């Protein structure tokens, strides 16, 4: 009987100590795995954007007042991959003059931006859109 009582408690304590460290180890591994991925993304994005940002930027004017960002994106996407589109609503004065909205489009490649800026027939809902390269 004395031997049985000695064997019982160590087994119980071994099980409880084995179970406790596992969650701590898993969470530590998860945190370590996710950090390098975030660092890589941050390191790659600025270097690719800073090389030729102005060469990839195109300004669009004459966009209909009620046009959406998605319509502009659909129009521009036929020229290549887009980095971002910023649609700038027109002021009341510009609206009264019929000038419409403006947009800044940053393409992923400079050659796509050049193709967009040199396009002669751009339009959204029968409104002529003017594209010009950033200087």
PDB file of C-alpha atoms in Angstrom:
ATOM      1  CA  UNK A   1       0.000   0.000   0.000  1.00  0.00           C
ATOM      2  CA  UNK A   2       2.829   2.336   0.713  1.00  0.00           C
ATOM      3  CA  UNK A   3       4.213   1.816  -2.787  1.00  0.00           C
ATOM      4  CA  UNK A   4       0.877   2.508  -4.462  1.00  0.00           C
ATOM      5  CA  UNK A   5       0.470   5.872  -2.771  1.00  0.00           C
ATOM      6  CA  UNK A   6       3.950   6.939  -3.884  1.00  0.00           C
ATOM      7  CA  UNK A   7       3.229   6.083  -7.502  1.00  0.00           C
ATOM      8  CA  UNK A   8      -0.166   7.849  -7.642  1.00  0.00           C
ATOM      9  CA  UNK A   9       0.684  11.502  -6.955  1.00  0.00           C
ATOM     10  CA  UNK A  10       3.748  11.788  -9.225  1.00  0.00           C
ATOM     11  CA  UNK A  11       1.709  10.556 -12.204  1.00  0.00           C
ATOM     12  CA  UNK A  12      -0.980  13.149 -11.573  1.00  0.00           C
ATOM     13  CA  UNK A  13       1.536  15.968 -11.195  1.00  0.00           C
ATOM     14  CA  UNK A  14       3.387  14.904 -14.350  1.00  0.00           C
ATOM     15  CA  UNK A  15       0.165  15.039 -16.382  1.00  0.00           C
ATOM     16  CA  UNK A  16      -0.756  18.481 -15.112  1.00  0.00           C
ATOM     17  CA  UNK A  17       2.705  19.932 -15.785  1.00  0.00           C
ATOM     18  CA  UNK A  18       2.796  18.474 -19.307  1.00  0.00           C
ATOM     19  CA  UNK A  19      -0.577  20.005 -20.165  1.00  0.00           C
ATOM     20  CA  UNK A  20       0.233  23.492 -18.836  1.00  0.00           C
ATOM     21  CA  UNK A  21       3.317  24.346 -20.949  1.00  0.00           C
ATOM     22  CA  UNK A  22       1.751  23.273 -24.276  1.00  0.00           C
ATOM     23  CA  UNK A  23      -0.562  26.307 -24.700  1.00  0.00           C
ATOM     24  CA  UNK A  24       2.264  28.684 -23.817  1.00  0.00           C
ATOM     25  CA  UNK A  25       4.561  27.058 -26.373  1.00  0.00           C
ATOM     26  CA  UNK A  26       1.883  27.147 -29.094  1.00  0.00           C
ATOM     27  CA  UNK A  27       1.092  30.819 -28.590  1.00  0.00           C
ATOM     28  CA  UNK A  28       4.783  31.667 -28.600  1.00  0.00           C
ATOM     29  CA  UNK A  29       5.293  29.809 -31.884  1.00  0.00           C
ATOM     30  CA  UNK A  30       2.276  31.521 -33.462  1.00  0.00           C
ATOM     31  CA  UNK A  31       3.527  34.967 -32.473  1.00  0.00           C
ATOM     32  CA  UNK A  32       7.000  34.245 -33.821  1.00  0.00           C
ATOM     33  CA  UNK A  33       5.626  32.925 -37.135  1.00  0.00           C
ATOM     34  CA  UNK A  34       3.398  35.951 -37.758  1.00  0.00           C
ATOM     35  CA  UNK A  35       6.036  38.616 -37.045  1.00  0.00           C
ATOM     36  CA  UNK A  36       8.462  37.901 -39.919  1.00  0.00           C
ATOM     37  CA  UNK A  37       5.608  37.890 -42.441  1.00  0.00           C
ATOM     38  CA  UNK A  38       4.576  41.397 -41.383  1.00  0.00           C
ATOM     39  CA  UNK A  39       8.179  42.611 -41.501  1.00  0.00           C
ATOM     40  CA  UNK A  40       8.658  41.251 -45.013  1.00  0.00           C
ATOM     41  CA  UNK A  41       5.560  43.027 -46.288  1.00  0.00           C
ATOM     42  CA  UNK A  42       6.650  46.335 -44.775  1.00  0.00           C
ATOM     43  CA  UNK A  43      10.156  46.020 -46.192  1.00  0.00           C
ATOM     44  CA  UNK A  44       9.007  45.151 -49.741  1.00  0.00           C
ATOM     45  CA  UNK A  45       6.206  47.684 -50.148  1.00  0.00           C
ATOM     46  CA  UNK A  46       8.159  50.942 -49.617  1.00  0.00           C
ATOM     47  CA  UNK A  47      11.088  49.888 -51.794  1.00  0.00           C
ATOM     48  CA  UNK A  48       8.855  48.993 -54.753  1.00  0.00           C
ATOM     49  CA  UNK A  49       6.854  52.207 -54.405  1.00  0.00           C
ATOM     50  CA  UNK A  50       9.785  54.581 -54.007  1.00  0.00           C
ATOM     51  CA  UNK A  51      11.646  53.501 -57.155  1.00  0.00           C
ATOM     52  CA  UNK A  52       9.420  55.143 -59.755  1.00  0.00           C
ATOM     53  CA  UNK A  53       6.311  56.480 -58.043  1.00  0.00           C
ATOM     54  CA  UNK A  54       5.977  59.535 -60.299  1.00  0.00           C
ATOM     55  CA  UNK A  55       6.457  57.374 -63.383  1.00  0.00           C
ATOM     56  CA  UNK A  56       3.470  55.256 -62.368  1.00  0.00           C
ATOM     57  CA  UNK A  57       1.104  58.108 -61.442  1.00  0.00           C
ATOM     58  CA  UNK A  58      -1.636  59.297 -63.818  1.00  0.00           C
ATOM     59  CA  UNK A  59      -4.210  62.047 -63.262  1.00  0.00           C
ATOM     60  CA  UNK A  60      -7.717  61.699 -64.690  1.00  0.00           C
ATOM     61  CA  UNK A  61     -10.114  64.629 -65.168  1.00  0.00           C
ATOM     62  CA  UNK A  62     -13.639  65.003 -66.520  1.00  0.00           C
ATOM     63  CA  UNK A  63     -15.042  62.066 -64.572  1.00  0.00           C
ATOM     64  CA  UNK A  64     -18.847  62.279 -64.192  1.00  0.00           C
ATOM     65  CA  UNK A  65     -19.960  63.767 -60.874  1.00  0.00           C
ATOM     66  CA  UNK A  66     -21.904  60.635 -59.958  1.00  0.00           C
ATOM     67  CA  UNK A  67     -19.220  58.130 -61.052  1.00  0.00           C
ATOM     68  CA  UNK A  68     -17.933  55.698 -58.448  1.00  0.00           C
ATOM     69  CA  UNK A  69     -14.409  54.636 -57.619  1.00  0.00           C
ATOM     70  CA  UNK A  70     -15.275  51.176 -58.963  1.00  0.00           C
ATOM     71  CA  UNK A  71     -16.175  52.629 -62.368  1.00  0.00           C
ATOM     72  CA  UNK A  72     -12.812  54.412 -62.513  1.00  0.00           C
ATOM     73  CA  UNK A  73     -11.033  51.226 -61.436  1.00  0.00           C
ATOM     74  CA  UNK A  74     -12.848  49.223 -64.127  1.00  0.00           C
ATOM     75  CA  UNK A  75     -11.843  51.769 -66.782  1.00  0.00           C
ATOM     76  CA  UNK A  76      -8.176  51.854 -65.758  1.00  0.00           C
ATOM     77  CA  UNK A  77      -7.709  48.131 -65.066  1.00  0.00           C
ATOM     78  CA  UNK A  78      -7.671  47.344 -68.785  1.00  0.00           C
ATOM     79  CA  UNK A  79      -4.238  49.049 -68.959  1.00  0.00           C
ATOM     80  CA  UNK A  80      -2.618  46.846 -66.305  1.00  0.00           C
ATOM     81  CA  UNK A  81      -2.428  46.158 -62.598  1.00  0.00           C
ATOM     82  CA  UNK A  82      -3.410  49.035 -60.353  1.00  0.00           C
ATOM     83  CA  UNK A  83      -1.662  49.982 -57.135  1.00  0.00           C
ATOM     84  CA  UNK A  84      -4.419  52.371 -56.013  1.00  0.00           C
ATOM     85  CA  UNK A  85      -7.124  54.742 -57.195  1.00  0.00           C
ATOM     86  CA  UNK A  86      -8.064  57.929 -55.369  1.00  0.00           C
ATOM     87  CA  UNK A  87     -11.256  59.600 -56.538  1.00  0.00           C
ATOM     88  CA  UNK A  88     -11.454  63.296 -55.647  1.00  0.00           C
ATOM     89  CA  UNK A  89     -14.964  64.745 -55.655  1.00  0.00           C
ATOM     90  CA  UNK A  90     -15.338  68.096 -57.371  1.00  0.00           C
ATOM     91  CA  UNK A  91     -16.100  71.317 -55.568  1.00  0.00           C
ATOM     92  CA  UNK A  92     -19.398  73.136 -56.066  1.00  0.00           C
ATOM     93  CA  UNK A  93     -17.669  75.607 -58.383  1.00  0.00           C
ATOM     94  CA  UNK A  94     -16.193  72.808 -60.515  1.00  0.00           C
ATOM     95  CA  UNK A  95     -19.551  71.056 -60.587  1.00  0.00           C
ATOM     96  CA  UNK A  96     -21.283  74.239 -61.832  1.00  0.00           C
ATOM     97  CA  UNK A  97     -18.695  74.545 -64.605  1.00  0.00           C
ATOM     98  CA  UNK A  98     -19.298  70.908 -65.565  1.00  0.00           C
ATOM     99  CA  UNK A  99     -15.708  69.887 -64.892  1.00  0.00           C
ATOM    100  CA  UNK A 100     -16.553  66.701 -62.987  1.00  0.00           C
ATOM    101  CA  UNK A 101     -14.495  64.686 -60.578  1.00  0.00           C
ATOM    102  CA  UNK A 102     -10.757  64.006 -60.699  1.00  0.00           C
ATOM    103  CA  UNK A 103      -8.809  60.876 -59.868  1.00  0.00           C
ATOM    104  CA  UNK A 104      -5.224  59.968 -59.127  1.00  0.00           C
ATOM    105  CA  UNK A 105      -4.262  56.500 -60.304  1.00  0.00           C
ATOM    106  CA  UNK A 106      -1.031  54.740 -59.426  1.00  0.00           C
ATOM    107  CA  UNK A 107      -0.270  51.771 -61.651  1.00  0.00           C
ATOM    108  CA  UNK A 108       2.029  48.916 -60.674  1.00  0.00           C
ATOM    109  CA  UNK A 109       4.222  49.398 -63.773  1.00  0.00           C
ATOM    110  CA  UNK A 110       5.470  52.615 -65.371  1.00  0.00           C
ATOM    111  CA  UNK A 111       4.769  51.312 -68.884  1.00  0.00           C
ATOM    112  CA  UNK A 112       1.096  50.736 -67.956  1.00  0.00           C
ATOM    113  CA  UNK A 113       0.882  54.302 -66.664  1.00  0.00           C
ATOM    114  CA  UNK A 114       2.391  55.610 -69.911  1.00  0.00           C
ATOM    115  CA  UNK A 115      -0.152  53.616 -71.933  1.00  0.00           C
ATOM    116  CA  UNK A 116      -3.010  55.011 -69.829  1.00  0.00           C
ATOM    117  CA  UNK A 117      -1.791  58.602 -70.069  1.00  0.00           C
ATOM    118  CA  UNK A 118      -1.408  58.361 -73.844  1.00  0.00           C
ATOM    119  CA  UNK A 119      -4.830  56.775 -74.422  1.00  0.00           C
ATOM    120  CA  UNK A 120      -6.943  58.965 -76.680  1.00  0.00           C
ATOM    121  CA  UNK A 121     -10.420  57.584 -76.055  1.00  0.00           C
ATOM    122  CA  UNK A 122     -11.250  57.127 -72.390  1.00  0.00           C
ATOM    123  CA  UNK A 123     -14.767  57.462 -71.101  1.00  0.00           C
ATOM    124  CA  UNK A 124     -17.279  56.610 -68.420  1.00  0.00           C
ATOM    125  CA  UNK A 125     -20.949  56.621 -69.474  1.00  0.00           C
ATOM    126  CA  UNK A 126     -20.282  58.666 -72.624  1.00  0.00           C
ATOM    127  CA  UNK A 127     -18.249  61.285 -70.704  1.00  0.00           C
ATOM    128  CA  UNK A 128     -14.799  61.846 -72.153  1.00  0.00           C
ATOM    129  CA  UNK A 129     -12.032  61.359 -69.591  1.00  0.00           C
ATOM    130  CA  UNK A 130      -8.667  63.087 -69.945  1.00  0.00           C
ATOM    131  CA  UNK A 131      -5.546  61.314 -68.676  1.00  0.00           C
ATOM    132  CA  UNK A 132      -2.213  62.980 -68.059  1.00  0.00           C
ATOM    133  CA  UNK A 133       1.071  61.676 -66.647  1.00  0.00           C
ATOM    134  CA  UNK A 134       2.391  63.127 -63.414  1.00  0.00           C
ATOM    135  CA  UNK A 135       5.371  65.464 -63.816  1.00  0.00           C
TER     136      UNK A 135
END
